[in-house]
XYZ file of C-alpha atoms in Angstrom:
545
model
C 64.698 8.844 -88.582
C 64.793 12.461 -89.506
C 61.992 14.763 -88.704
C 61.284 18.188 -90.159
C 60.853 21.405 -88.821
C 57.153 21.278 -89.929
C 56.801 17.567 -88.420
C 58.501 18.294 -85.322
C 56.368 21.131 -84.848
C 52.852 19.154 -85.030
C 54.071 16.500 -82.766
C 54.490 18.521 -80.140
C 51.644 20.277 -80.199
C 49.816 16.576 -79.738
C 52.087 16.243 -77.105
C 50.952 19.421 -75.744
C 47.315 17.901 -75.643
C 46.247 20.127 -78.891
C 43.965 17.200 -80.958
C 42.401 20.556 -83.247
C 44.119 23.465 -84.760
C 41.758 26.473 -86.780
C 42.932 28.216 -89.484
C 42.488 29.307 -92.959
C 44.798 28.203 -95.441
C 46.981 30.029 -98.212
C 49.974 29.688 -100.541
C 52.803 30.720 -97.703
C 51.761 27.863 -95.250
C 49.919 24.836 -97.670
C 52.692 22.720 -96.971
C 52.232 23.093 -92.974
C 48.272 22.582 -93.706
C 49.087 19.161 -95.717
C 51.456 18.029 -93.017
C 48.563 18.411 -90.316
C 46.281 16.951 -92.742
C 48.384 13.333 -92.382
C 48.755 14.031 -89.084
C 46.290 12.986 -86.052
C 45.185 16.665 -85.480
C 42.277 17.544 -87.006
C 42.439 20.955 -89.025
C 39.266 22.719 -88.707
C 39.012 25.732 -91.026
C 37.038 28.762 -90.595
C 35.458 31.031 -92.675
C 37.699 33.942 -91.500
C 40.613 34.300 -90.073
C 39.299 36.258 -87.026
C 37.119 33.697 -86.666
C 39.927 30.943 -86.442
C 41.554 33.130 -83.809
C 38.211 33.434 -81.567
C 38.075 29.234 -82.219
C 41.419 29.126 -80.758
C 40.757 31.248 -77.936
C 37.956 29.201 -76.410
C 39.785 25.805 -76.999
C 42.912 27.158 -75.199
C 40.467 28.062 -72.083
C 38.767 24.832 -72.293
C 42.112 22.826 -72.724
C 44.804 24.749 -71.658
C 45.898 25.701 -75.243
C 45.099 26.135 -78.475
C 46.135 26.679 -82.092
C 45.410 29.199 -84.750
C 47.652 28.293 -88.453
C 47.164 31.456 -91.067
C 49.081 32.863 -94.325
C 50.955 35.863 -93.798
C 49.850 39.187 -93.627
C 46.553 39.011 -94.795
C 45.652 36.040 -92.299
C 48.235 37.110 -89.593
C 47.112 40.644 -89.665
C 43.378 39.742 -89.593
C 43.864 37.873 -86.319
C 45.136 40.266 -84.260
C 42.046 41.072 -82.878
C 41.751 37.934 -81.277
C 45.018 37.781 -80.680
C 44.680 40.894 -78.476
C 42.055 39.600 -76.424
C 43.360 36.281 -75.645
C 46.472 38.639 -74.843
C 44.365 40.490 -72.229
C 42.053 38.078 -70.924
C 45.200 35.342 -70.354
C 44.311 32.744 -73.007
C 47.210 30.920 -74.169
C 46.960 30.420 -77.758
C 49.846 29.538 -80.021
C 49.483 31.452 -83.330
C 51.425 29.628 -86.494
C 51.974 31.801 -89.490
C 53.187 30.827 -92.721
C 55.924 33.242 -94.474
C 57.478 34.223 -97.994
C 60.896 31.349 -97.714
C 64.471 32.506 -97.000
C 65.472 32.403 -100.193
C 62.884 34.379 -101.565
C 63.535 37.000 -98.527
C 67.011 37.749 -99.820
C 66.033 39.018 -103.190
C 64.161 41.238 -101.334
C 61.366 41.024 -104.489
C 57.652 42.714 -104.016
C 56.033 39.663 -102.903
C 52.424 39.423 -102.530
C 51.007 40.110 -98.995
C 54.567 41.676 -98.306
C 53.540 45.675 -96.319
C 56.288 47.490 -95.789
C 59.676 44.782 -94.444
C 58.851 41.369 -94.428
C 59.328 41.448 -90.423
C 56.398 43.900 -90.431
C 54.142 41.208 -89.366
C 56.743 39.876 -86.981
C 56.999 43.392 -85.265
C 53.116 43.786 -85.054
C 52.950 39.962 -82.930
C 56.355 41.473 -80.726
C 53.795 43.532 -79.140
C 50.440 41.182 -79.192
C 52.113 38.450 -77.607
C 54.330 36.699 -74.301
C 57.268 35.438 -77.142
C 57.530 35.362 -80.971
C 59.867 32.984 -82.732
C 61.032 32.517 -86.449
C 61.889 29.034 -87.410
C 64.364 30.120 -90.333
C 67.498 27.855 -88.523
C 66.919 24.462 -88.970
C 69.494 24.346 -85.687
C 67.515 26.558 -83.727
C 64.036 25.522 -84.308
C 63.741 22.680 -81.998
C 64.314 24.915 -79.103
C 62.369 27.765 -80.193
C 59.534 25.633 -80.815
C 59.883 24.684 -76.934
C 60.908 28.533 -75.576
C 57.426 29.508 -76.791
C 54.921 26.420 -75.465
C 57.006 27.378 -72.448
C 55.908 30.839 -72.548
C 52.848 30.243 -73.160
C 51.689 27.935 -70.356
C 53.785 29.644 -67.788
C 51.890 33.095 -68.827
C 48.733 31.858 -70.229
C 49.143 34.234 -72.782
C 49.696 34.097 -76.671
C 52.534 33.411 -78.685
C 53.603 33.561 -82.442
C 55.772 31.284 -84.419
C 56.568 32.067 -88.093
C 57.230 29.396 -90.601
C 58.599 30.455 -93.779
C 57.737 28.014 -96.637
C 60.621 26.559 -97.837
C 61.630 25.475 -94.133
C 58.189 23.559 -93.011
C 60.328 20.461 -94.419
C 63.738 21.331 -94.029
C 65.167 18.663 -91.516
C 65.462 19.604 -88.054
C 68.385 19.552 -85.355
C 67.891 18.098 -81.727
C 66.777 20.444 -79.307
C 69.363 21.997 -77.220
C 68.436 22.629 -73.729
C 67.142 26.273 -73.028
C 64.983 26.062 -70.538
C 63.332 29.169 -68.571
C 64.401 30.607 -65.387
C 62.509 28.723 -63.150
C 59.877 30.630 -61.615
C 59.754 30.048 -57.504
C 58.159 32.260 -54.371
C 60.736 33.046 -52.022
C 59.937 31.065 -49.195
C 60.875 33.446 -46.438
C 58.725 35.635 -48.130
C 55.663 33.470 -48.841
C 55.808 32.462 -45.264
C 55.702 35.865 -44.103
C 52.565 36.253 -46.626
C 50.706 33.283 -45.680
C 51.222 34.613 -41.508
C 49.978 38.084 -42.299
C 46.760 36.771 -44.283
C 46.048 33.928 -41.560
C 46.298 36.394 -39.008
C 44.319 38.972 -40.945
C 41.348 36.210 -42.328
C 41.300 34.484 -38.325
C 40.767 37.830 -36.490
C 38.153 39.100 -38.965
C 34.256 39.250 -38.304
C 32.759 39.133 -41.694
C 35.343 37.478 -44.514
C 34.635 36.910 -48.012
C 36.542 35.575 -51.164
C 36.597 37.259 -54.295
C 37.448 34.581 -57.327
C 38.287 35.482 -60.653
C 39.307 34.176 -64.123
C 42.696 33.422 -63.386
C 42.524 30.732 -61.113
C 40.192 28.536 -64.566
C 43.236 30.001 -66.596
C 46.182 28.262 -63.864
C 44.115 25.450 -63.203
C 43.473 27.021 -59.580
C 40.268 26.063 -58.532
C 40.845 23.009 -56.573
C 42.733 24.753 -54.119
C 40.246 27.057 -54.315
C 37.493 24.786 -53.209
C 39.911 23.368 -50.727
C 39.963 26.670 -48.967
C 36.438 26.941 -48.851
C 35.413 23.743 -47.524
C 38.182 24.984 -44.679
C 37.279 27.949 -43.777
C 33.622 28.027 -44.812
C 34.406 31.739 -45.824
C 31.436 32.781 -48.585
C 32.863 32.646 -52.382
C 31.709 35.705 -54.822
C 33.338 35.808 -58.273
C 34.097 38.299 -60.971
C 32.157 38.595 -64.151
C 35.297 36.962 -65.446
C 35.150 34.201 -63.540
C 32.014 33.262 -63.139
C 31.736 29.453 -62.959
C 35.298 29.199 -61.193
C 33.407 28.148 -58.072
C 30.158 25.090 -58.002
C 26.833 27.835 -58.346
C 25.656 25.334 -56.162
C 27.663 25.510 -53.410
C 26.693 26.539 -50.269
C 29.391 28.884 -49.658
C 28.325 30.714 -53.573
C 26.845 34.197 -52.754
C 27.006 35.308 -56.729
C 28.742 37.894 -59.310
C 29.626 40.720 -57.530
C 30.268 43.466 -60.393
C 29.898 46.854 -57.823
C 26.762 48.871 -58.972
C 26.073 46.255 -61.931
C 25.361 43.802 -59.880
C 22.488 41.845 -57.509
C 22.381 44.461 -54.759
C 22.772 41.684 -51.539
C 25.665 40.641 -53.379
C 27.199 44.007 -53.213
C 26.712 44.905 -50.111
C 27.403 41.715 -48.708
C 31.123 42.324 -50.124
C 30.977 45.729 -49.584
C 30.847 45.515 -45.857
C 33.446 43.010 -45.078
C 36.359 43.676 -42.899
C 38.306 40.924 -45.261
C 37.772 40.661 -48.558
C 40.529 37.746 -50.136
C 40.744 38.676 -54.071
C 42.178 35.488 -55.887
C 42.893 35.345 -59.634
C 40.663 38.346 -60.233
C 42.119 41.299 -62.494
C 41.162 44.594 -61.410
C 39.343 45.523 -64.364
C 36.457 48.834 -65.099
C 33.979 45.912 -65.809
C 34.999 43.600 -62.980
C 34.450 46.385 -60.871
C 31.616 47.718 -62.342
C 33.006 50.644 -64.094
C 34.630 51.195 -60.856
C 31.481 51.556 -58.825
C 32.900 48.948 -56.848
C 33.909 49.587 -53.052
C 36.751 47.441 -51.893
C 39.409 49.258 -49.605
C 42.803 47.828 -50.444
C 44.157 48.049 -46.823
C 41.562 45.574 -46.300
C 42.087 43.086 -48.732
C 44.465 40.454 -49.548
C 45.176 40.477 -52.835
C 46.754 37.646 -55.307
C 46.897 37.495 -58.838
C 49.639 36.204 -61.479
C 51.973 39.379 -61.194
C 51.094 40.403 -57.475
C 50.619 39.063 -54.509
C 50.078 41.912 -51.224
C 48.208 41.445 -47.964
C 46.418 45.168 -46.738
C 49.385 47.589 -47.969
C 51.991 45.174 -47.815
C 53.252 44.316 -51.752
C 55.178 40.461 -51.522
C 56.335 40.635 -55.483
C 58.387 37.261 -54.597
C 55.338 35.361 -54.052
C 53.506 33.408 -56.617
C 49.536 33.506 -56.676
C 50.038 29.588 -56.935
C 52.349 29.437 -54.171
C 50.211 31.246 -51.933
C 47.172 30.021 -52.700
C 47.893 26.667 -52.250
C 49.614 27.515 -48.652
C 46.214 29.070 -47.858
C 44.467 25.868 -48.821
C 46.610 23.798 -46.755
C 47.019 25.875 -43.523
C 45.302 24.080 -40.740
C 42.514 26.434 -40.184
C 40.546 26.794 -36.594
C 36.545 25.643 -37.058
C 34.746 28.991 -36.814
C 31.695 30.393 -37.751
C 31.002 32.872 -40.664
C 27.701 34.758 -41.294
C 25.703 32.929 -43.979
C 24.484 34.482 -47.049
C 20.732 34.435 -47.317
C 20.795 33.187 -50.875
C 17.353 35.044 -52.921
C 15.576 31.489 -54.538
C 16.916 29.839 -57.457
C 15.159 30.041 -60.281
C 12.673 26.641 -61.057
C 10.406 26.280 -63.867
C 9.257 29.028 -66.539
C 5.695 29.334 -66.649
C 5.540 30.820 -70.125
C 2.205 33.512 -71.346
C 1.742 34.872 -73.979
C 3.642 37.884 -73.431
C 5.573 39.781 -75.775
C 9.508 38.553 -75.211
C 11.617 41.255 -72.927
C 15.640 40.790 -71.887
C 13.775 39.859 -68.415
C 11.331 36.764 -69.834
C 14.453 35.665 -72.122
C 16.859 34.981 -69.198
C 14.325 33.593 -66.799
C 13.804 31.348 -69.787
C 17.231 30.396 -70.319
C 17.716 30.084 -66.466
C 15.251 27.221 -66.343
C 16.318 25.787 -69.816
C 20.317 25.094 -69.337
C 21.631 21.859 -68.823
C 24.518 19.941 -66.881
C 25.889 19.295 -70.418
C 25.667 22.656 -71.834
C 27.849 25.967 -71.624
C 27.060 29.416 -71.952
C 28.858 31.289 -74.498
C 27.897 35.066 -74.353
C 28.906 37.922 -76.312
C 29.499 41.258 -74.934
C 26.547 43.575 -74.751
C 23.274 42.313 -73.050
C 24.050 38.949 -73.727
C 26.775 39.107 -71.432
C 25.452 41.504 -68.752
C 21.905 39.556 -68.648
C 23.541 36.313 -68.327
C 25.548 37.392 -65.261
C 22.911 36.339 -63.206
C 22.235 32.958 -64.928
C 22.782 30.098 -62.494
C 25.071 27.905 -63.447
C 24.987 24.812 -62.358
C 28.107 22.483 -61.309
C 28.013 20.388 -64.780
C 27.372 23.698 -66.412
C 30.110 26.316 -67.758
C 30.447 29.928 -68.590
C 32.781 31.352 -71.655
C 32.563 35.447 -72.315
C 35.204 37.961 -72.805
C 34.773 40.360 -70.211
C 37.324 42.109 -70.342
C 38.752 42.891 -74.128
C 34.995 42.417 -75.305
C 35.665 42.197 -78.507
C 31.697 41.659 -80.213
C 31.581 38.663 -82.661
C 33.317 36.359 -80.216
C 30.843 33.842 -79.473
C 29.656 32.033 -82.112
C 33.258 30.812 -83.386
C 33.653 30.442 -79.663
C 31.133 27.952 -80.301
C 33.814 25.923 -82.545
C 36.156 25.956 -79.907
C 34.568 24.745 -77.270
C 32.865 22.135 -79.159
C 35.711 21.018 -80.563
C 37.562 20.888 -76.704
C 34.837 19.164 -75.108
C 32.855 17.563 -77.530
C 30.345 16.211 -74.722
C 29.472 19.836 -73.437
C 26.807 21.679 -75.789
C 27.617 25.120 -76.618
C 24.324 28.028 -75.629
C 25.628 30.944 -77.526
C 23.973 34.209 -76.651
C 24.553 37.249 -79.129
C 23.341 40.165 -80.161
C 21.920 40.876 -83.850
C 24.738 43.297 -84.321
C 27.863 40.832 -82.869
C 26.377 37.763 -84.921
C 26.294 40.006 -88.357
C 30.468 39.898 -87.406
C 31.061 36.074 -87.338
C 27.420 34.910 -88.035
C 29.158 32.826 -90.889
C 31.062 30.471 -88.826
C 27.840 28.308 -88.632
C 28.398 26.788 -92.184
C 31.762 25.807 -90.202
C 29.710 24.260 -87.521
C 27.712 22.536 -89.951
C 30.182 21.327 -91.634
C 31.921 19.775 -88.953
C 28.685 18.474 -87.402
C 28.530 20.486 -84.754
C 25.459 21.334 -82.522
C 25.509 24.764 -81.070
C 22.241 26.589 -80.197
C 22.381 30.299 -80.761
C 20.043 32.509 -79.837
C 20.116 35.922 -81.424
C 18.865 39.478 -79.222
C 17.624 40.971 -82.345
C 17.178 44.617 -80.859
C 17.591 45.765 -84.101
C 21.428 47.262 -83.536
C 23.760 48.003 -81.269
C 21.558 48.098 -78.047
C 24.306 48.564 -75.629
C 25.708 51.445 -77.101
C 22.235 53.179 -77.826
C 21.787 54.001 -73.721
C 24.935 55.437 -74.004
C 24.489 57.941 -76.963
C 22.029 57.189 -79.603
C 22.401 57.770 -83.021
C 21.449 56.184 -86.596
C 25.381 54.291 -86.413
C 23.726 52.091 -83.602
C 21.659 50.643 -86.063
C 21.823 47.266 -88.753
C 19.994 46.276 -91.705
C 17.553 43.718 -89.953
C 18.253 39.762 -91.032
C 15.694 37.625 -91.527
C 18.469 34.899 -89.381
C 15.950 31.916 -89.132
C 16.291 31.807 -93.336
C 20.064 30.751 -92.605
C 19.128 27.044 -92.223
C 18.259 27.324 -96.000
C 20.973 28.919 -97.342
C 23.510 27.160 -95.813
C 20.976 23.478 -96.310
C 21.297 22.542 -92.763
C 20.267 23.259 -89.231
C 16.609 24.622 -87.651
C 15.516 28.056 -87.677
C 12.725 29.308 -85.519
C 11.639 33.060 -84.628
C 10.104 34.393 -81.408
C 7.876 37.062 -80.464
C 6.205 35.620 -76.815
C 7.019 33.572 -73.991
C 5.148 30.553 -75.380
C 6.924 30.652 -78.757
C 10.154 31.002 -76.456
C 9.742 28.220 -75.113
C 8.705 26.084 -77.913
C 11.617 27.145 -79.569
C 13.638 25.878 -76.759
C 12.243 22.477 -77.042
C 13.057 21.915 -80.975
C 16.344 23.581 -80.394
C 17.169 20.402 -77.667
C 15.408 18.017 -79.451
C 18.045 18.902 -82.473
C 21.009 17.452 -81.050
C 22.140 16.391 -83.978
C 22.484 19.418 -85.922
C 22.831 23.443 -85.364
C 19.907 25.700 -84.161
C 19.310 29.581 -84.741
C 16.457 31.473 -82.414
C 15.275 35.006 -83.346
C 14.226 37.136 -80.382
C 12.497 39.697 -81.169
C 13.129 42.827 -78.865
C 12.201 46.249 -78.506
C 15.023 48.675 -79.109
C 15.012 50.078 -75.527
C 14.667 47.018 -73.572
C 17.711 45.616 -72.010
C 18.173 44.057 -68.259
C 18.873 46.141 -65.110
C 22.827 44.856 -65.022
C 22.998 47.032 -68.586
C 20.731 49.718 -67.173
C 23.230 50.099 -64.557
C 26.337 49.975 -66.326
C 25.182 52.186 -69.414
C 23.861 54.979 -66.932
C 27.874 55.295 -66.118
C 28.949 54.702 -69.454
C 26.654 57.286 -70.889
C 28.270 59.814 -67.628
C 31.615 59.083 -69.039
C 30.857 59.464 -72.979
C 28.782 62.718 -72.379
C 31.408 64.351 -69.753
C 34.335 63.696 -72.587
C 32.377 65.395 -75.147
């Protein structure tokens, strides 16, 4: 039977695991969106095309990738935001755009969307992604199509495919075989690795692992845990990658984030004479807008593009590689100073107290479930949340790095689409959910059951600590009206504790259907973690000026 280039294409991203693909249709790629309308994927399409991109970027880190299908131009171009962060924050999402045909290419007419070339779009991707591929050979496509999911898993990192219109049916060739270089430590050198960081983690007093985001984005962490239950060597993780490693585990000491973080945290890293950094990018907000204190000739350091033990670089070792020879090296029973962990956090006895950043997270602490996970945007819903304990059936989603605001409530899409068992708790800010806010008609359309509750500070509180101004500010919403407009879904609003907390309870009790919680703020309250960070920010902003 013959298969086209469109056809091909959506079978193998089923075979790839990919059962949902966001989007937002238009003329260049309707045939694509029919095609994956009789297919078994399920098209789910946003109300934005930055939106659809954010969707996609939370289903590749829950599932190892995901799918974002747009028109050209004027839904390529509007991705690119998302684009960029899943570029930076390793999130490998495949990004199908629809194009003006071949034949209409060569009249070279004043098509609509067209910019300046029609590769404009193309050239724009070249530098947003791992690999970008045009599907205008029916010979070649086959093997293009398979160059990029290559690229994509082996980087965790984005990729774009073009499909101009009049070739989504055009039959396709076999693939020819053009497979990548095969990636592969040199063993001498991984061996020589491995010795230097046994030798350097056995004769050390007070060792300490440092996890971050990329061992979720590899599918590190049961080596990880492997390691641990080995060595018994304490486990702190980035902001990144918090929820890489059980909260519950005895070894789990917390986020360390320098200055921005819990203070026995930091100087319990601070002072070790071996701190192991695995999967963690080095980034200002990892480290705490570099308040962080780590001496490199005491670390050992792996990540996707480096691997170095003290001052020795190995660049022909893989993080995976070495990571896993760590995990299996047998390791002498020793004993490693325990971390006095400060008391979990139980039950919320709620007053009737005004709400602060403080009473909200203390709330949320003792309100998230096993079958829930945290989806915060950047700003104080991220930094306040830092601290949340997550529990071992619990997960964590933000982009710390990029930070990109409006992420979280299409996030919310994503992730409920990937693991439809898991309940997404999105934290935002009034200013980030005035972005994307809209994607919750998409949620109820699709029956989805996020709870989102909005920091209504009345603007931009993150950026106010840093230098005030009337720009910080946003016309205040009245968000618990949504339900109404949209004819679905529970609105409450909060001003206390108590009415916290009972708006907890309806929001759990409405499994079957969106909630939307108003927390009402003052405009200068925000938690310690943003105190901290903003007081360097503000430094920063005011010694540029």
């Amino acid at each position: 039977m013959t298969e086209s280039i469109g056809s091909y294409l959506i079978r193998r991203l089923g075979e790839e695991g990919v059962d949902h693909v966001f989007g937002v249709p238009g003329d260049y790629c309707l045939t694509f969106f029919s095609l994956l309308e009789k297919s078994p994927i399920r098209v789910i399409n946003t109300c934005d095309e930055q939106s659809a991109g954010f969707a996609a970027d939370a289903y590749a880190r829950i599932k190892g990738i995901g799918v974002c299908v747009i028109t050209y131009c004027v839904g390529g171009l509007k991705v690119t935001n998302a684009v960029a962060q899943a570029y930076a924050e390793r999130s490998p999402v495949v990004i199908i755009s629809g194009a003006p045909g071949i034949g209409e290419q060569r009249r070279n007419p004043l098509l609509h969307h067209r910019v300046r070339d029609f590769d404009t779009q193309l050239r724009v991707f070249t530098e947003l992604t791992v690999g970008t591929a045009v599907l205008d050979d029916p010979l070649t496509a086959a093997s293009e199509i398979e160059r990029m999911f290559a690229l994509a898993k082996r980087h965790s990192r984005p990729v774009y495919i073009e499909l101009p219109r009049d070739m989504a049916l055009a039959e396709i060739s076999p693939a020819t075989s053009r497979a990548l270089p095969a990636e592969a430590s040199d063993s001498e050198a991984l061996a020589i690795a491995v010795a230097e960081a046994v030798e350097r983690i056995s004769a050390s007093r007070h060792p300490v692992i440092l996890a971050g985001e990329e061992l979720h984005r590899f599918r590190l962490q049961r080596p990880l845990t492997e390691l641990v239950e080995r060595t018994g060597i304490p486990v702190a993780t980035t902001i990144m990658g918090k929820s890489v490693f059980p909260e519950s585990h005895a070894a789990y000491i917390g986020v360390y984030e320098g200055a921005m973080g819990r203070e026995g945290v930091r100087e319990y890293v601070e002072k070790s004479d071996c701190v192991i950094l695995l999967g963690a990018m080095m980034t200002d907000l990892n480290l705490g807008i570099y308040t962080a204190n780590i001496k490199r000739r005491y670390a050992i350091y792996a990540a996707k593009d480096r691997v170095a033990v003290g001052l020795h670089a190995y660049d022909d070792v893989r993080m995976d590689d070495f990571i896993t020879a760590l995990s299996a090296h047998r390791w002498e029973i020793r004993t490693v100073e325990p971390y006095q962990h400060p008391q979990h956090p139980g039950p919320f006895k709620a007053t009737d107290d005004k709400m602060t950043v403080e009473a909200l997270f203390r709330q949320i602490n003792a309100f998230v479930e096993d079958d829930m996970i945290v989806i915060a945007d950047p700003g104080d819903a991220l930094f306040g949340a830092s601290d949340l304990f997550i529990k071992d059936g619990a997960h964590f989603l933000a982009p710390a790095y990029y930070c990109s605001l409006g992420f979280a409530v299409p996030a919310a899409l994503g992730v409920k689409a990937a693991a439809p068992k898991l309940r997404p708790l999105v934290l935002v800010g009034d200013g980030a959910f005035q972005m994307t806010g809209m994607e919750i008609a998409t949620a109820a359309r699709y029956g989805m059951n996020p709870i989102i509750i909005v920091l209504d500070n009345d603007g931009y509180g993150t950026e106010r600590a840093m230098l005030d101004g009337a720009f910080n500010d946003v016309l205040r919403w009245e968000y618990t009206e949504i339900p109404r407009v949209i004819g679905s879904g529970l609105g409450v609003k909060v001003t206390t504790e108590r009415e916290m907390g009972a708006a907890l309870a309806k929001a759990r009790a409405n499994n079957f259907s969106w909630s939307i919680i108003q927390v009402m703020l003052d405009r200068d309250d925000r938690s310690s973690a943003l105190k901290r960070l903003t007081t360097k920010l503000s430094e920063r902003v005011r010694g540029n000026s």
